[in-house]
PDB file of C-alpha atoms in Angstrom:
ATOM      1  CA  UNK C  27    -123.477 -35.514 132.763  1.00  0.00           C
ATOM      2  CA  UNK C  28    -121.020 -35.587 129.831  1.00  0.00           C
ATOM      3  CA  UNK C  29    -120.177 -39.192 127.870  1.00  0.00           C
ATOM      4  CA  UNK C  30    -116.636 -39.900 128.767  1.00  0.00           C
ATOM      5  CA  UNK C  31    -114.626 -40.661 124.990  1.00  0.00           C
ATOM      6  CA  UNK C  32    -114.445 -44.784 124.688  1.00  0.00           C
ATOM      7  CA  UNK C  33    -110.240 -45.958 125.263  1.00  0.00           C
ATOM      8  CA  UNK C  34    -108.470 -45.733 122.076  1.00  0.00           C
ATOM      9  CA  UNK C  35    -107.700 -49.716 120.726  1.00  0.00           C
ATOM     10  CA  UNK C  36    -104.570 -48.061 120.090  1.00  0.00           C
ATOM     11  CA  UNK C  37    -102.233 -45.730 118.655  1.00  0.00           C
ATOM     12  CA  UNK C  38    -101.941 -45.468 114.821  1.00  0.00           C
ATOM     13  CA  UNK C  39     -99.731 -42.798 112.548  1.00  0.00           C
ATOM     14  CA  UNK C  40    -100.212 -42.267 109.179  1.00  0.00           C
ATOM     15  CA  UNK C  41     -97.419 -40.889 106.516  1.00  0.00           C
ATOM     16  CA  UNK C  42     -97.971 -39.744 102.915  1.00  0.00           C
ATOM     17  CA  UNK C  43     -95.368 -40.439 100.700  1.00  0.00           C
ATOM     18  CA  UNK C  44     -95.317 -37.644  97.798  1.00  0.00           C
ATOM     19  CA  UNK C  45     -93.141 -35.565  96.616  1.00  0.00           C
ATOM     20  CA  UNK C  46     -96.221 -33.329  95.323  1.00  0.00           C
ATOM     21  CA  UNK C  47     -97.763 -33.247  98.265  1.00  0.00           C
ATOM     22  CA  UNK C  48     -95.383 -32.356 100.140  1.00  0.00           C
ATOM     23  CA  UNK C  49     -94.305 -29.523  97.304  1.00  0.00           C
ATOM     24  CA  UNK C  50     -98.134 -28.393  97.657  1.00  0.00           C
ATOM     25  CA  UNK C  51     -98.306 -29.256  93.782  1.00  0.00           C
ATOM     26  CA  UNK C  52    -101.918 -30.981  95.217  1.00  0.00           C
ATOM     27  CA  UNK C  53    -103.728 -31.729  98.553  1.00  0.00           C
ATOM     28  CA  UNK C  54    -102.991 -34.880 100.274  1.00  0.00           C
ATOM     29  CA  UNK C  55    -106.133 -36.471  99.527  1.00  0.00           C
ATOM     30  CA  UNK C  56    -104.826 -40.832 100.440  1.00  0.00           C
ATOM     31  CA  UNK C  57    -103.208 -39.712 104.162  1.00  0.00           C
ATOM     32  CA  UNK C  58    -106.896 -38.003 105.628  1.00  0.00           C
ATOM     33  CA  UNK C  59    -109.218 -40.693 104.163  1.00  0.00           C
ATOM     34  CA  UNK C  60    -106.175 -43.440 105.919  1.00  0.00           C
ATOM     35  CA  UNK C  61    -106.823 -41.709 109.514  1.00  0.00           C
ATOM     36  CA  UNK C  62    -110.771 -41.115 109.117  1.00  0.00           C
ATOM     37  CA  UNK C  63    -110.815 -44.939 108.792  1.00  0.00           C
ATOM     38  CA  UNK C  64    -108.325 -45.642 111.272  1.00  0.00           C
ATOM     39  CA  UNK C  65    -110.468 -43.438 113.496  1.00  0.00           C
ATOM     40  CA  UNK C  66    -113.846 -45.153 112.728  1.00  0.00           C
ATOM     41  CA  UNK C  67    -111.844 -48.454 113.671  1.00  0.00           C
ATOM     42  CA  UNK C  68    -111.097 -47.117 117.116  1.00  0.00           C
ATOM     43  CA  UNK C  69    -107.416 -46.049 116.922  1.00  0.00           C
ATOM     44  CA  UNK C  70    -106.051 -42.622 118.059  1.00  0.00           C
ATOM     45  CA  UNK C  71    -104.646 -40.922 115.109  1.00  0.00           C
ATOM     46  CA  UNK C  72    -102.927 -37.646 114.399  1.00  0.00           C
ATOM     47  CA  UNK C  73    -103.582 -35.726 110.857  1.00  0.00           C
ATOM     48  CA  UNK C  74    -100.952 -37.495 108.378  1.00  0.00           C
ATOM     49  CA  UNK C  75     -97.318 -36.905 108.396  1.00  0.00           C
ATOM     50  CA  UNK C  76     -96.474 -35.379 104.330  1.00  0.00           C
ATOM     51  CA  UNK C  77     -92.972 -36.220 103.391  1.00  0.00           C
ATOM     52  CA  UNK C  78     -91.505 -36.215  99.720  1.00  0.00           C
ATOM     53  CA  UNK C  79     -90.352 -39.713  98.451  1.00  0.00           C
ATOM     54  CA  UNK C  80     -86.586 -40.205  99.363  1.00  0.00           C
ATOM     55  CA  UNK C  81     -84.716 -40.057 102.656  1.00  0.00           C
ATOM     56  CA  UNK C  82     -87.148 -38.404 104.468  1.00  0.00           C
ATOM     57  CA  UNK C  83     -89.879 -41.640 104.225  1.00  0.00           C
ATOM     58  CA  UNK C  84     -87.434 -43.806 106.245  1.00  0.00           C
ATOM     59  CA  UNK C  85     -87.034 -40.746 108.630  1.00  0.00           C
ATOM     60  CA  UNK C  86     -91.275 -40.697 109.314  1.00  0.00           C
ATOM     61  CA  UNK C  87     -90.671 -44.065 109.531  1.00  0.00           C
ATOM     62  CA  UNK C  88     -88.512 -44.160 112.414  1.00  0.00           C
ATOM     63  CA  UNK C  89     -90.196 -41.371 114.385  1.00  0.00           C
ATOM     64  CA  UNK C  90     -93.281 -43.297 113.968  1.00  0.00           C
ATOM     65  CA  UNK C  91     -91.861 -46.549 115.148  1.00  0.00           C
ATOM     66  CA  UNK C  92     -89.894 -44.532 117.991  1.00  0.00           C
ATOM     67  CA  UNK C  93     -93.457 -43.007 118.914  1.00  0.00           C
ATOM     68  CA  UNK C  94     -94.487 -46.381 120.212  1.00  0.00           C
ATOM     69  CA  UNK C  95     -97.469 -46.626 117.474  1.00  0.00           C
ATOM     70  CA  UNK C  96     -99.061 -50.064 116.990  1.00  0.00           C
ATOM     71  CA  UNK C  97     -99.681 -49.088 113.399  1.00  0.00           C
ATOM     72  CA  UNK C  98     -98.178 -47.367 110.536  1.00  0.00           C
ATOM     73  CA  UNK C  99     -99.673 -47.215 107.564  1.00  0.00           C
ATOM     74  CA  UNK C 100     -97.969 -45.321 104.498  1.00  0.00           C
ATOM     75  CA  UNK C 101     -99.866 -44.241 101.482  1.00  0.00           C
ATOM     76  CA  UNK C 102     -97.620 -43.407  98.426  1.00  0.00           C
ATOM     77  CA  UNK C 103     -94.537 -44.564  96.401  1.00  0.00           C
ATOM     78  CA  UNK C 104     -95.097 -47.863  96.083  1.00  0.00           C
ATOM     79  CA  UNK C 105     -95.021 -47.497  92.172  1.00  0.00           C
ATOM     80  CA  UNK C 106     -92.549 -47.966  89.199  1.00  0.00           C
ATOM     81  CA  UNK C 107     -91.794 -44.540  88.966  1.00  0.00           C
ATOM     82  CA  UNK C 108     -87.758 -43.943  90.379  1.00  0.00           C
ATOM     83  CA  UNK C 109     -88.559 -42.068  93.469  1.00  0.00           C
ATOM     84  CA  UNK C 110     -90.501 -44.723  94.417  1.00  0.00           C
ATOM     85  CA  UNK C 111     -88.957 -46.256  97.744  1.00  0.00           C
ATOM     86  CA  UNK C 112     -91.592 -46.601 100.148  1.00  0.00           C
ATOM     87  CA  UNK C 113     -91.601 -50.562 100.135  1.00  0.00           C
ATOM     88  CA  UNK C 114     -87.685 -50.676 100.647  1.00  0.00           C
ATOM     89  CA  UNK C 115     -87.337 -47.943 103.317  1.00  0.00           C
ATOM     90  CA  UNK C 116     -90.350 -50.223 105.020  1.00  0.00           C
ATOM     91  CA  UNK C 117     -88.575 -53.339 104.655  1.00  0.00           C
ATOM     92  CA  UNK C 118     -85.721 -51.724 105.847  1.00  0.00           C
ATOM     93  CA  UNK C 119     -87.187 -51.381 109.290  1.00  0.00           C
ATOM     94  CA  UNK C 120     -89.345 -54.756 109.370  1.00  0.00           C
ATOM     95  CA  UNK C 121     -88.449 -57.562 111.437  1.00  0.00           C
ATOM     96  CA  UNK C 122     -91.227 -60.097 109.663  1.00  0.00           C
ATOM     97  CA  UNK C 123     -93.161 -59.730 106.451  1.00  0.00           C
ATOM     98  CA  UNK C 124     -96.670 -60.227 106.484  1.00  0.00           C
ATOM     99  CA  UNK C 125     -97.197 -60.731 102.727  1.00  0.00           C
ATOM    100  CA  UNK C 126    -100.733 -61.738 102.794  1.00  0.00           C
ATOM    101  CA  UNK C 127    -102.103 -58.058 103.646  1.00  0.00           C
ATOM    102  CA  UNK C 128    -100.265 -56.739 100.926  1.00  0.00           C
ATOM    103  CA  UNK C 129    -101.108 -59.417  98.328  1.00  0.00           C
ATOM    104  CA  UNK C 130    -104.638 -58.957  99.380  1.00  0.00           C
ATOM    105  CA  UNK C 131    -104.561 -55.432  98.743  1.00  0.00           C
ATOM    106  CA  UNK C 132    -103.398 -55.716  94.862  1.00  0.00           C
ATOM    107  CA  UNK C 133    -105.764 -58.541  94.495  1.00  0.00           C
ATOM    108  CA  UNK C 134    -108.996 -56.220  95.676  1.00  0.00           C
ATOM    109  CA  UNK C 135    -107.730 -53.838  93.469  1.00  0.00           C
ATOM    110  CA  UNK C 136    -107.344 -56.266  90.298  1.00  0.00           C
ATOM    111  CA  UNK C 137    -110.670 -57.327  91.269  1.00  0.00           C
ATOM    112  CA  UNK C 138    -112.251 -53.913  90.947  1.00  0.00           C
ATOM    113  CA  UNK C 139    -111.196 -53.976  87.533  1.00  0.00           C
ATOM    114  CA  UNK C 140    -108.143 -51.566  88.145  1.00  0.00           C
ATOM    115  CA  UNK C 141    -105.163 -53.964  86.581  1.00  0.00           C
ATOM    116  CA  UNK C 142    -102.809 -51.320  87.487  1.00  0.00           C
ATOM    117  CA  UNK C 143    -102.987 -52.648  91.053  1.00  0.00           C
ATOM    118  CA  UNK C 144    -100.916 -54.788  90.416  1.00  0.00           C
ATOM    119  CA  UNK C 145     -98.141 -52.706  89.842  1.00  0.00           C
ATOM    120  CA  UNK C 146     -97.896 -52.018  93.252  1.00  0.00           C
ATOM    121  CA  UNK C 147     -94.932 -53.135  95.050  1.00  0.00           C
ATOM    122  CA  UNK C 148     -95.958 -51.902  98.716  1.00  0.00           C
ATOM    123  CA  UNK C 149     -95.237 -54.674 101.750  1.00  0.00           C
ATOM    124  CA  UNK C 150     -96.816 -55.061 105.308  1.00  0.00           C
ATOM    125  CA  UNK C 151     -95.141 -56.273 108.339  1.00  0.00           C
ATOM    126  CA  UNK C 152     -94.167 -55.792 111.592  1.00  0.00           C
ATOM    127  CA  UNK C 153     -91.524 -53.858 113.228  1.00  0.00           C
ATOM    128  CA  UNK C 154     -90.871 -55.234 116.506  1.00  0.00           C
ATOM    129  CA  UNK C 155     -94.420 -54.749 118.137  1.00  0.00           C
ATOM    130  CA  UNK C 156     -96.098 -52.502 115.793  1.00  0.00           C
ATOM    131  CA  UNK C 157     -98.066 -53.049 112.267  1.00  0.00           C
ATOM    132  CA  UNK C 158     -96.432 -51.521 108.842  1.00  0.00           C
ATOM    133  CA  UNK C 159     -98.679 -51.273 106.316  1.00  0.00           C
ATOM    134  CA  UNK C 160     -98.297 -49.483 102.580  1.00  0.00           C
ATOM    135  CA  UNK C 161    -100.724 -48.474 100.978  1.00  0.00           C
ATOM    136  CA  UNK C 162    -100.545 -46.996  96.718  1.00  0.00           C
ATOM    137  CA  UNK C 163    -100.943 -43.507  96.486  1.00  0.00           C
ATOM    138  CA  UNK C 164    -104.291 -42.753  94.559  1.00  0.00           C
ATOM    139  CA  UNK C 165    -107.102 -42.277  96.594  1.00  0.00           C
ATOM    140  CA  UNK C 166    -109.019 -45.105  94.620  1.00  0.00           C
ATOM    141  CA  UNK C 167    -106.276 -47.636  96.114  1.00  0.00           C
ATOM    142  CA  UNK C 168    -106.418 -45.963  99.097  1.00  0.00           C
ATOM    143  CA  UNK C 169    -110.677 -46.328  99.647  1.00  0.00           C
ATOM    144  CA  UNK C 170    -109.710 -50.142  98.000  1.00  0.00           C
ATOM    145  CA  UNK C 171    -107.245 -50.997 100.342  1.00  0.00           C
ATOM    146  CA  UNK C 172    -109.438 -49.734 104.046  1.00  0.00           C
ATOM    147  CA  UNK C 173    -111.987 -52.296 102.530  1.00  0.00           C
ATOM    148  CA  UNK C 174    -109.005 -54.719 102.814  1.00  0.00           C
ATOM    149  CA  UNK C 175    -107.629 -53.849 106.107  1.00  0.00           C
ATOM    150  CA  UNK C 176    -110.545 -52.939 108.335  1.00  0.00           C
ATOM    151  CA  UNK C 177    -111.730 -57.008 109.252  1.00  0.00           C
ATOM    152  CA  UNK C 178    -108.204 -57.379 109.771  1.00  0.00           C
ATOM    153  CA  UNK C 179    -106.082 -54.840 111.698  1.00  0.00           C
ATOM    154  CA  UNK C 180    -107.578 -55.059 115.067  1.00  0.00           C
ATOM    155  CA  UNK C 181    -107.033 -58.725 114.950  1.00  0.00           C
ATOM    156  CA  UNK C 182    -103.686 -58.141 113.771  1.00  0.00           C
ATOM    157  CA  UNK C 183    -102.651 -55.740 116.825  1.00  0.00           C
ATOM    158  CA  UNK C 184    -104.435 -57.733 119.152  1.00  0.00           C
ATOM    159  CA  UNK C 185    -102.874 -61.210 118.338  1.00  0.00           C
ATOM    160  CA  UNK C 186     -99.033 -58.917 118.298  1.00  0.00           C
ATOM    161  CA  UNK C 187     -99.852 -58.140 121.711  1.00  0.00           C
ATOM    162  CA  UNK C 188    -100.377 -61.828 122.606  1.00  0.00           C
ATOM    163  CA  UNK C 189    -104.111 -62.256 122.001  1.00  0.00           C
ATOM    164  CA  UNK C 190    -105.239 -65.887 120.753  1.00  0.00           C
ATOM    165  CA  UNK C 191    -105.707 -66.731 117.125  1.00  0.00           C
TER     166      UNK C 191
END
């Protein structure tokens, strides 16, 4: 008798934002450790969606909203650096900000002694029914952030579908 797979909580996409990733200058190292967790957490997941900063991060954007996800969660271009648009193509789709999550995130990163978190300018919110979430690029904000998010984002979807408080 084989164990049947438990029901996915939902559907999650993932999208690096790097213009040297997507180059193949370097490995996306942020997007794979975003879906292992999102995985572990009980979402389905496909591999991570590379796309260099610009145009084409609002474009992943909208295919993932289109896709019916639940969650998005970006990792990338939410620096100083001039290509770095991730947080406006996001707010560009949002409906409500959900500043807390992203606040959060900087904090846990100031609080691991990394005071460059708080150069981050990424935003969290949702669009219509689903979850947008940036995360910074390096894979150090990337492990900091998960610690962040994973207490949080189930109740988040759940309580966007209607669940209690």
């Amino acid at each position: 008798m084989s164990e049947q797979a438990a029901e996915p909580f939902g559907r999650a996409v993932v999208i690096t934002c790097s213009t040297r990733a997507a180059g193949g200058v370097y490995p996306d190292r942020g997007g794979p450790l975003v879906v292992e967790a999102l995985r572990q957490w009980g979402f389905e997941v496909a591999d991570p969606t590379v796309v260099p900063d610009g145009p084409e991060v609002a474009e992943a954007l909208a295919a993932a909203l289109s896709s019916g996800a639940d969650v998005v969660v970006t990792t990338g271009g939410t620096g100083l650096s001039p290509t770095d648009g991730t947080p406006e193509a996001t707010r560009a789709v949002l409906d409500r900000e959900v500043p807390g999550m992203a606040e959060a995130i900087r904090a846990a990163g100031i609080a691991k002694g990394v005071p460059t978190a708080m150069l981050s300018r990424g935003v969290a919110g949702l669009a219509g029914r689903a979850l947008v979430v940036n995360l910074p690029g390096s894979s150090g904000g990337v492990r900091d952030a998960l610690e962040v998010l994973e207490p949080v984002v189930r109740h988040a979807v759940s309580q966007v579908r209607g669940g209690d408080h």
